[in-house]
Amino acid sequence: MENAEKLFIIDGTALMYRAFHAIPATFTNSKGLHTNAVYGFTQSLKKILKDFSPHYMAVAFDVKGPTLRHGIYEDYKAERPPMPDLLSAQIPLIKAVVRALNIKVLEKESFEADDIIAAVVKKARGRGIKSYIISGDKDLLQLVDDNTVVLDYLSGKEHGRAEVEKKFGVGPNMIKELIGLAGDPVDNIPNVPGVGIKTAAKLISRYGTLENLFEHIDEVQGKKLRENLIKHKAQAFLSRDLATLRDDVDMDIVIETLKVGEPDYKRLTELFKELEFVKMLKEVMSRDYEPPGSGDFSTVNTTEGLKRLSAELESKKRAAIAAFFPEGARRGGPVALAVATGESTAAYIASGGESGPDEGDVTKFLKDILENGSIKKDVDSSKPLYIYSLTRGIRPLAIDIDTSLASYVINPSKPDHTIEGLTVEHLGRLSGNGAPEDASTQNIACEKACNIYELSEKLDKILKDESMEKLYREMELPLSEVLASMEIWGIKIDSGQLQELSSELGARLETIRTSIYRCAGVEFNINSPKQLSKVLFERLGLIPVKRTKTGFSTNEEVLTKLSAVHEVPAQILEYRTLFKLKSTYVDALLSLIDAETGRIHTSFNQTVTATGRLSSSNPNLQNIPVRGETGGRIREAFVAEDGFTLLSADYSQIELRIVAHMAEDPVLLEAFRTGEDIHARTASEIFGLKDVSAVTPELRRRAKAINFGIIYGMGPYGLSTELGIPIEEAGAYIDDYFTHYTKVREFLDRTVKEAERLGYTTTLSGRRRFIPELSSPVEMTRRFGARIAVNTPVQGSAADIIKAAMINIYRRMKESGFTSRMILQIHDELLFEVEKTEARELAALVKEEMEGVVSLKVPIEVNLKTGANWQQVEPYNE
């Protein structure tokens, strides 16, 4: 009877390479530690444990340095590139995770992981245990037998005897003989000249071993083949020796010590915290998580109870509010609400139905608390509460700590600012999640409120200790109310225009699709890279430009090059452009129009970008096309209500002005102070033109690319790609730029050095961005860090300037009782929907606040435009 026990032995070196290449190198923690290989490796181990429940498990690793095989053949694996620094730096962490999972790490100097795996399999055979080898190395297929398989754990496909024989034409025990003749280019094992896999398989399947082959060498057909075999006999035996796995590794391998046991959860918790694997950390911590008890939690289910709670909050002067708005706060009230008055004391407010106060009572309770300026209120996200309040005529006062915004100000590079993530990070425990529905989950709501209460104290202290309190209280927190107001109003969309445009694009796509099929001579899925590749490179016979892991590339760069030799690639490019415009913008916008308001209510994201810029989602209005006929027609659909007009206020070259201010470059300062066209001025300087009027549109375009390229830390390669010029020419342009703008070069160098010293860079308002990449041992990573150090002070300062302007404009509009509204922020532009009788006054207000929000060494200029829709705006004239 077959033994039911299973042993999984993993080729750790192969698996970590696979993980390293599967996940982008940009996968790091907030300290800049590269973790892509660790993450992928850990996920793989977890999947194996979950899917196969092995009884025994071990991971074998190669050890750095020469092996026994190098002793018999110096060029063994000589063609392999060295391990990337980014991967080698993660090996200790990978092994630490393996050990914390209570999985044995096996390694031995002079031996390869394959040999250790062979030794373990040999031991398992003696115990009748079935072995599963996790590896893509064909050398390990020689270990396959009735009780040993090589497994692709992702697909679950097993490679047993039959699969090996089908693939190579010989059985597992003959693979080393096969390699002796055919060699292995991956390991730089030489073959007998003229002998490939198929020829070797025929010889070995007939003669079995090299010894038997050479005993019957006279029987081999083909004079040249026979001569090569005789001449390279010694080499064949050497190659077989190199391919033969050594199962006699001098290691004390005891199968019982490989038994899978309970992980070291304490060590895993430490590692996952360090690596910032938040999801994995929560999974580990969830083992010990129990929904909170009700010792200090109470339920308020009467109007009288609400009054008593209100009086208690009045006396304590502080509360943490956990409000759940799963459907959004614009229309509905909170589906669940809890208020904490201490780290373990909270009340759950039941509303609706027969068991609690009605919605009106809850609204009145919230109004009384929110408008009471003597009670400090802490929340996990203030914007939904502002949306709820503003739509019900409530004017919140004394919102103190918004945990998500405070966390973002402290470290904007972190990916997780949720209450769940912060509870794990700062309080070292797991918290419940989701909207409460029954008695047990009511306690989770109270627990969340208590976590907010406790976290607020810790985050408030960090803000003060790190001198970040002003940025939080004077910019990010008040901005939350501004964004709430903008989301409530939204922007009106002419759905008829978009529907008409969608139909037109659909017809154009159908015409192009028909033309593509006709030119290609076959119908296929144009959106499938695999099918497109087959048509281009097999059916049409075009020469591939670039190869990817899955085949030949069909990206935009490749199709652009191929367009010069065939019409189909050009048509594909046009098809893709129109398809994206239709699906990503036109149809997506139509689907997001609110049926009641006829407007789109985008969500402004305050805690996403590391530079401080805002982003938006559902839809992402930051990416609405600006150029092209179709892009213009999309923007035409953004319209004003009857009696209103749109007012666009756009900062003029704000980032370049910030560079001039920070660098104090005399040439830039003069250009901005005298109102020159900065791009034309740069063109005249770089291209040696005495008169700015001699600058052509093309030269100005190049100068503009250089001006902004410098801000973004662009090097010669990036500029050459941007302008479509040789790298040498691009490098010369950059050198010429710094020759004329010497203080800019000094500013950039100074900024990078300061970031290296401090570990972070700052904006004009003191916003910090940590750049651990600058201390990386990997040059590529350090260069990336240098680009961040250069870009963030400029882009981040521009973001802070427009944020401050938004706050000031919003306050003045509210104080003056304007009917007009601020409705959109895109990069350096603000968009207002202006009641026509207020246009003159509001335009003056907006210009005054935007240009006067900060004092720079150069003037700040704002361009005002107005019109019935976003596309057809003309310069505003009073």
PDB file of N, CA, C and O in Angstrom, residues 670-713:
ATOM      1  N   GLU A 670      15.725  86.726 -14.008  1.00  0.00           N
ATOM      2  CA  GLU A 670      15.528  87.861 -14.918  1.00  0.00           C
ATOM      3  C   GLU A 670      14.426  87.570 -15.922  1.00  0.00           C
ATOM      4  O   GLU A 670      13.572  88.428 -16.200  1.00  0.00           O
ATOM      5  N   ALA A 671      14.434  86.363 -16.471  1.00  0.00           N
ATOM      6  CA  ALA A 671      13.441  86.015 -17.488  1.00  0.00           C
ATOM      7  C   ALA A 671      12.029  86.109 -16.932  1.00  0.00           C
ATOM      8  O   ALA A 671      11.124  86.661 -17.569  1.00  0.00           O
ATOM      9  N   PHE A 672      11.810  85.581 -15.734  1.00  0.00           N
ATOM     10  CA  PHE A 672      10.476  85.619 -15.155  1.00  0.00           C
ATOM     11  C   PHE A 672      10.095  87.022 -14.696  1.00  0.00           C
ATOM     12  O   PHE A 672       8.940  87.435 -14.799  1.00  0.00           O
ATOM     13  N   ARG A 673      11.061  87.764 -14.173  1.00  0.00           N
ATOM     14  CA  ARG A 673      10.748  89.121 -13.694  1.00  0.00           C
ATOM     15  C   ARG A 673      10.402  90.061 -14.836  1.00  0.00           C
ATOM     16  O   ARG A 673       9.633  91.007 -14.660  1.00  0.00           O
ATOM     17  N   THR A 674      10.983  89.810 -16.008  1.00  0.00           N
ATOM     18  CA  THR A 674      10.710  90.686 -17.160  1.00  0.00           C
ATOM     19  C   THR A 674       9.583  90.154 -18.038  1.00  0.00           C
ATOM     20  O   THR A 674       9.248  90.766 -19.054  1.00  0.00           O
ATOM     21  N   GLY A 675       9.026  89.015 -17.644  1.00  0.00           N
ATOM     22  CA  GLY A 675       7.884  88.470 -18.373  1.00  0.00           C
ATOM     23  C   GLY A 675       8.233  87.828 -19.700  1.00  0.00           C
ATOM     24  O   GLY A 675       7.380  87.721 -20.591  1.00  0.00           O
ATOM     25  N   GLU A 676       9.494  87.373 -19.850  1.00  0.00           N
ATOM     26  CA  GLU A 676       9.892  86.723 -21.100  1.00  0.00           C
ATOM     27  C   GLU A 676       9.234  85.346 -21.236  1.00  0.00           C
ATOM     28  O   GLU A 676       8.835  84.723 -20.251  1.00  0.00           O
ATOM     29  N   ASP A 677       9.166  84.866 -22.478  1.00  0.00           N
ATOM     30  CA  ASP A 677       8.776  83.483 -22.755  1.00  0.00           C
ATOM     31  C   ASP A 677       9.960  82.619 -22.350  1.00  0.00           C
ATOM     32  O   ASP A 677      10.992  82.603 -23.014  1.00  0.00           O
ATOM     33  N   ILE A 678       9.823  81.890 -21.235  1.00  0.00           N
ATOM     34  CA  ILE A 678      10.972  81.174 -20.665  1.00  0.00           C
ATOM     35  C   ILE A 678      11.496  80.095 -21.603  1.00  0.00           C
ATOM     36  O   ILE A 678      12.705  79.844 -21.670  1.00  0.00           O
ATOM     37  N   HIS A 679      10.609  79.464 -22.361  1.00  0.00           N
ATOM     38  CA  HIS A 679      11.068  78.410 -23.272  1.00  0.00           C
ATOM     39  C   HIS A 679      11.825  79.011 -24.454  1.00  0.00           C
ATOM     40  O   HIS A 679      12.833  78.445 -24.897  1.00  0.00           O
ATOM     41  N   ALA A 680      11.340  80.150 -24.939  1.00  0.00           N
ATOM     42  CA  ALA A 680      12.062  80.820 -26.021  1.00  0.00           C
ATOM     43  C   ALA A 680      13.414  81.323 -25.519  1.00  0.00           C
ATOM     44  O   ALA A 680      14.426  81.245 -26.238  1.00  0.00           O
ATOM     45  N   ARG A 681      13.430  81.842 -24.281  1.00  0.00           N
ATOM     46  CA  ARG A 681      14.690  82.321 -23.712  1.00  0.00           C
ATOM     47  C   ARG A 681      15.687  81.164 -23.572  1.00  0.00           C
ATOM     48  O   ARG A 681      16.872  81.292 -23.927  1.00  0.00           O
ATOM     49  N   THR A 682      15.221  80.024 -23.087  1.00  0.00           N
ATOM     50  CA  THR A 682      16.094  78.852 -22.960  1.00  0.00           C
ATOM     51  C   THR A 682      16.608  78.413 -24.316  1.00  0.00           C
ATOM     52  O   THR A 682      17.782  78.073 -24.473  1.00  0.00           O
ATOM     53  N   ALA A 683      15.722  78.430 -25.326  1.00  0.00           N
ATOM     54  CA  ALA A 683      16.136  78.039 -26.679  1.00  0.00           C
ATOM     55  C   ALA A 683      17.223  78.962 -27.200  1.00  0.00           C
ATOM     56  O   ALA A 683      18.220  78.504 -27.795  1.00  0.00           O
ATOM     57  N   SER A 684      17.068  80.261 -26.981  1.00  0.00           N
ATOM     58  CA  SER A 684      18.077  81.199 -27.480  1.00  0.00           C
ATOM     59  C   SER A 684      19.412  80.989 -26.779  1.00  0.00           C
ATOM     60  O   SER A 684      20.477  81.116 -27.391  1.00  0.00           O
ATOM     61  N   GLU A 685      19.368  80.653 -25.475  1.00  0.00           N
ATOM     62  CA  GLU A 685      20.602  80.424 -24.714  1.00  0.00           C
ATOM     63  C   GLU A 685      21.311  79.157 -25.195  1.00  0.00           C
ATOM     64  O   GLU A 685      22.504  79.151 -25.481  1.00  0.00           O
ATOM     65  N   ILE A 686      20.551  78.056 -25.294  1.00  0.00           N
ATOM     66  CA  ILE A 686      21.149  76.752 -25.601  1.00  0.00           C
ATOM     67  C   ILE A 686      21.607  76.667 -27.060  1.00  0.00           C
ATOM     68  O   ILE A 686      22.672  76.124 -27.366  1.00  0.00           O
ATOM     69  N   PHE A 687      20.789  77.225 -27.953  1.00  0.00           N
ATOM     70  CA  PHE A 687      21.088  77.072 -29.378  1.00  0.00           C
ATOM     71  C   PHE A 687      21.874  78.245 -29.956  1.00  0.00           C
ATOM     72  O   PHE A 687      22.023  78.364 -31.169  1.00  0.00           O
ATOM     73  N   GLY A 688      22.341  79.141 -29.072  1.00  0.00           N
ATOM     74  CA  GLY A 688      23.247  80.202 -29.501  1.00  0.00           C
ATOM     75  C   GLY A 688      22.624  81.251 -30.389  1.00  0.00           C
ATOM     76  O   GLY A 688      23.283  81.774 -31.300  1.00  0.00           O
ATOM     77  N   LEU A 689      21.371  81.598 -30.135  1.00  0.00           N
ATOM     78  CA  LEU A 689      20.696  82.623 -30.938  1.00  0.00           C
ATOM     79  C   LEU A 689      20.750  83.953 -30.192  1.00  0.00           C
ATOM     80  O   LEU A 689      20.373  84.048 -29.018  1.00  0.00           O
ATOM     81  N   LYS A 690      21.203  84.978 -30.861  1.00  0.00           N
ATOM     82  CA  LYS A 690      21.358  86.277 -30.213  1.00  0.00           C
ATOM     83  C   LYS A 690      20.012  86.933 -29.933  1.00  0.00           C
ATOM     84  O   LYS A 690      19.853  87.669 -28.962  1.00  0.00           O
ATOM     85  N   ASP A 691      19.036  86.674 -30.794  1.00  0.00           N
ATOM     86  CA  ASP A 691      17.728  87.309 -30.661  1.00  0.00           C
ATOM     87  C   ASP A 691      16.663  86.244 -30.399  1.00  0.00           C
ATOM     88  O   ASP A 691      16.561  85.258 -31.134  1.00  0.00           O
ATOM     89  N   VAL A 692      15.851  86.440 -29.354  1.00  0.00           N
ATOM     90  CA  VAL A 692      14.803  85.479 -29.022  1.00  0.00           C
ATOM     91  C   VAL A 692      13.813  85.326 -30.166  1.00  0.00           C
ATOM     92  O   VAL A 692      13.231  84.253 -30.373  1.00  0.00           O
ATOM     93  N   SER A 693      13.652  86.392 -30.960  1.00  0.00           N
ATOM     94  CA  SER A 693      12.700  86.328 -32.073  1.00  0.00           C
ATOM     95  C   SER A 693      13.118  85.331 -33.140  1.00  0.00           C
ATOM     96  O   SER A 693      12.310  84.936 -33.980  1.00  0.00           O
ATOM     97  N   ALA A 694      14.393  84.901 -33.102  1.00  0.00           N
ATOM     98  CA  ALA A 694      14.882  83.933 -34.085  1.00  0.00           C
ATOM     99  C   ALA A 694      14.545  82.490 -33.708  1.00  0.00           C
ATOM    100  O   ALA A 694      14.801  81.562 -34.481  1.00  0.00           O
ATOM    101  N   VAL A 695      13.968  82.296 -32.534  1.00  0.00           N
ATOM    102  CA  VAL A 695      13.631  80.948 -32.073  1.00  0.00           C
ATOM    103  C   VAL A 695      12.428  80.418 -32.848  1.00  0.00           C
ATOM    104  O   VAL A 695      11.362  81.039 -32.880  1.00  0.00           O
ATOM    105  N   THR A 696      12.606  79.276 -33.461  1.00  0.00           N
ATOM    106  CA  THR A 696      11.523  78.648 -34.220  1.00  0.00           C
ATOM    107  C   THR A 696      10.628  77.836 -33.282  1.00  0.00           C
ATOM    108  O   THR A 696      11.045  77.475 -32.172  1.00  0.00           O
ATOM    109  N   PRO A 697       9.407  77.520 -33.709  1.00  0.00           N
ATOM    110  CA  PRO A 697       8.531  76.683 -32.880  1.00  0.00           C
ATOM    111  C   PRO A 697       9.176  75.349 -32.500  1.00  0.00           C
ATOM    112  O   PRO A 697       8.998  74.870 -31.378  1.00  0.00           O
ATOM    113  N   GLU A 698       9.951  74.753 -33.430  1.00  0.00           N
ATOM    114  CA  GLU A 698      10.603  73.481 -33.131  1.00  0.00           C
ATOM    115  C   GLU A 698      11.658  73.645 -32.056  1.00  0.00           C
ATOM    116  O   GLU A 698      11.778  72.826 -31.137  1.00  0.00           O
ATOM    117  N   LEU A 699      12.452  74.718 -32.151  1.00  0.00           N
ATOM    118  CA  LEU A 699      13.486  74.957 -31.133  1.00  0.00           C
ATOM    119  C   LEU A 699      12.841  75.250 -29.778  1.00  0.00           C
ATOM    120  O   LEU A 699      13.357  74.831 -28.735  1.00  0.00           O
ATOM    121  N   ARG A 700      11.721  75.977 -29.802  1.00  0.00           N
ATOM    122  CA  ARG A 700      11.023  76.251 -28.535  1.00  0.00           C
ATOM    123  C   ARG A 700      10.500  74.950 -27.929  1.00  0.00           C
ATOM    124  O   ARG A 700      10.545  74.758 -26.707  1.00  0.00           O
ATOM    125  N   ARG A 701       9.988  74.052 -28.781  1.00  0.00           N
ATOM    126  CA  ARG A 701       9.492  72.761 -28.293  1.00  0.00           C
ATOM    127  C   ARG A 701      10.602  71.974 -27.615  1.00  0.00           C
ATOM    128  O   ARG A 701      10.421  71.386 -26.556  1.00  0.00           O
ATOM    129  N   ARG A 702      11.790  71.994 -28.247  1.00  0.00           N
ATOM    130  CA  ARG A 702      12.923  71.282 -27.659  1.00  0.00           C
ATOM    131  C   ARG A 702      13.336  71.911 -26.328  1.00  0.00           C
ATOM    132  O   ARG A 702      13.634  71.211 -25.347  1.00  0.00           O
ATOM    133  N   ALA A 703      13.353  73.230 -26.282  1.00  0.00           N
ATOM    134  CA  ALA A 703      13.731  73.925 -25.052  1.00  0.00           C
ATOM    135  C   ALA A 703      12.731  73.635 -23.934  1.00  0.00           C
ATOM    136  O   ALA A 703      13.119  73.467 -22.769  1.00  0.00           O
ATOM    137  N   LYS A 704      11.455  73.562 -24.292  1.00  0.00           N
ATOM    138  CA  LYS A 704      10.435  73.236 -23.296  1.00  0.00           C
ATOM    139  C   LYS A 704      10.662  71.849 -22.720  1.00  0.00           C
ATOM    140  O   LYS A 704      10.567  71.642 -21.498  1.00  0.00           O
ATOM    141  N   ALA A 705      10.976  70.885 -23.580  1.00  0.00           N
ATOM    142  CA  ALA A 705      11.253  69.518 -23.120  1.00  0.00           C
ATOM    143  C   ALA A 705      12.463  69.501 -22.194  1.00  0.00           C
ATOM    144  O   ALA A 705      12.493  68.768 -21.192  1.00  0.00           O
ATOM    145  N   ILE A 706      13.471  70.318 -22.513  1.00  0.00           N
ATOM    146  CA  ILE A 706      14.664  70.378 -21.676  1.00  0.00           C
ATOM    147  C   ILE A 706      14.337  71.014 -20.331  1.00  0.00           C
ATOM    148  O   ILE A 706      14.731  70.515 -19.273  1.00  0.00           O
ATOM    149  N   ASN A 707      13.599  72.126 -20.347  1.00  0.00           N
ATOM    150  CA  ASN A 707      13.242  72.810 -19.102  1.00  0.00           C
ATOM    151  C   ASN A 707      12.531  71.870 -18.137  1.00  0.00           C
ATOM    152  O   ASN A 707      12.877  71.783 -16.952  1.00  0.00           O
ATOM    153  N   PHE A 708      11.524  71.169 -18.638  1.00  0.00           N
ATOM    154  CA  PHE A 708      10.773  70.271 -17.766  1.00  0.00           C
ATOM    155  C   PHE A 708      11.533  68.976 -17.499  1.00  0.00           C
ATOM    156  O   PHE A 708      11.388  68.377 -16.438  1.00  0.00           O
ATOM    157  N   GLY A 709      12.356  68.551 -18.464  1.00  0.00           N
ATOM    158  CA  GLY A 709      13.167  67.362 -18.246  1.00  0.00           C
ATOM    159  C   GLY A 709      14.129  67.534 -17.086  1.00  0.00           C
ATOM    160  O   GLY A 709      14.358  66.609 -16.296  1.00  0.00           O
ATOM    161  N   ILE A 710      14.699  68.731 -16.951  1.00  0.00           N
ATOM    162  CA  ILE A 710      15.614  69.011 -15.845  1.00  0.00           C
ATOM    163  C   ILE A 710      14.894  68.864 -14.511  1.00  0.00           C
ATOM    164  O   ILE A 710      15.410  68.284 -13.552  1.00  0.00           O
ATOM    165  N   ILE A 711      13.653  69.370 -14.447  1.00  0.00           N
ATOM    166  CA  ILE A 711      12.864  69.280 -13.218  1.00  0.00           C
ATOM    167  C   ILE A 711      12.636  67.825 -12.818  1.00  0.00           C
ATOM    168  O   ILE A 711      12.701  67.463 -11.644  1.00  0.00           O
ATOM    169  N   TYR A 712      12.359  66.989 -13.811  1.00  0.00           N
ATOM    170  CA  TYR A 712      12.035  65.587 -13.522  1.00  0.00           C
ATOM    171  C   TYR A 712      13.266  64.697 -13.482  1.00  0.00           C
ATOM    172  O   TYR A 712      13.143  63.467 -13.461  1.00  0.00           O
ATOM    173  N   GLY A 713      14.454  65.298 -13.454  1.00  0.00           N
ATOM    174  CA  GLY A 713      15.679  64.513 -13.358  1.00  0.00           C
ATOM    175  C   GLY A 713      15.952  63.686 -14.585  1.00  0.00           C
ATOM    176  O   GLY A 713      16.604  62.645 -14.524  1.00  0.00           O
TER     177      GLY A 713
END
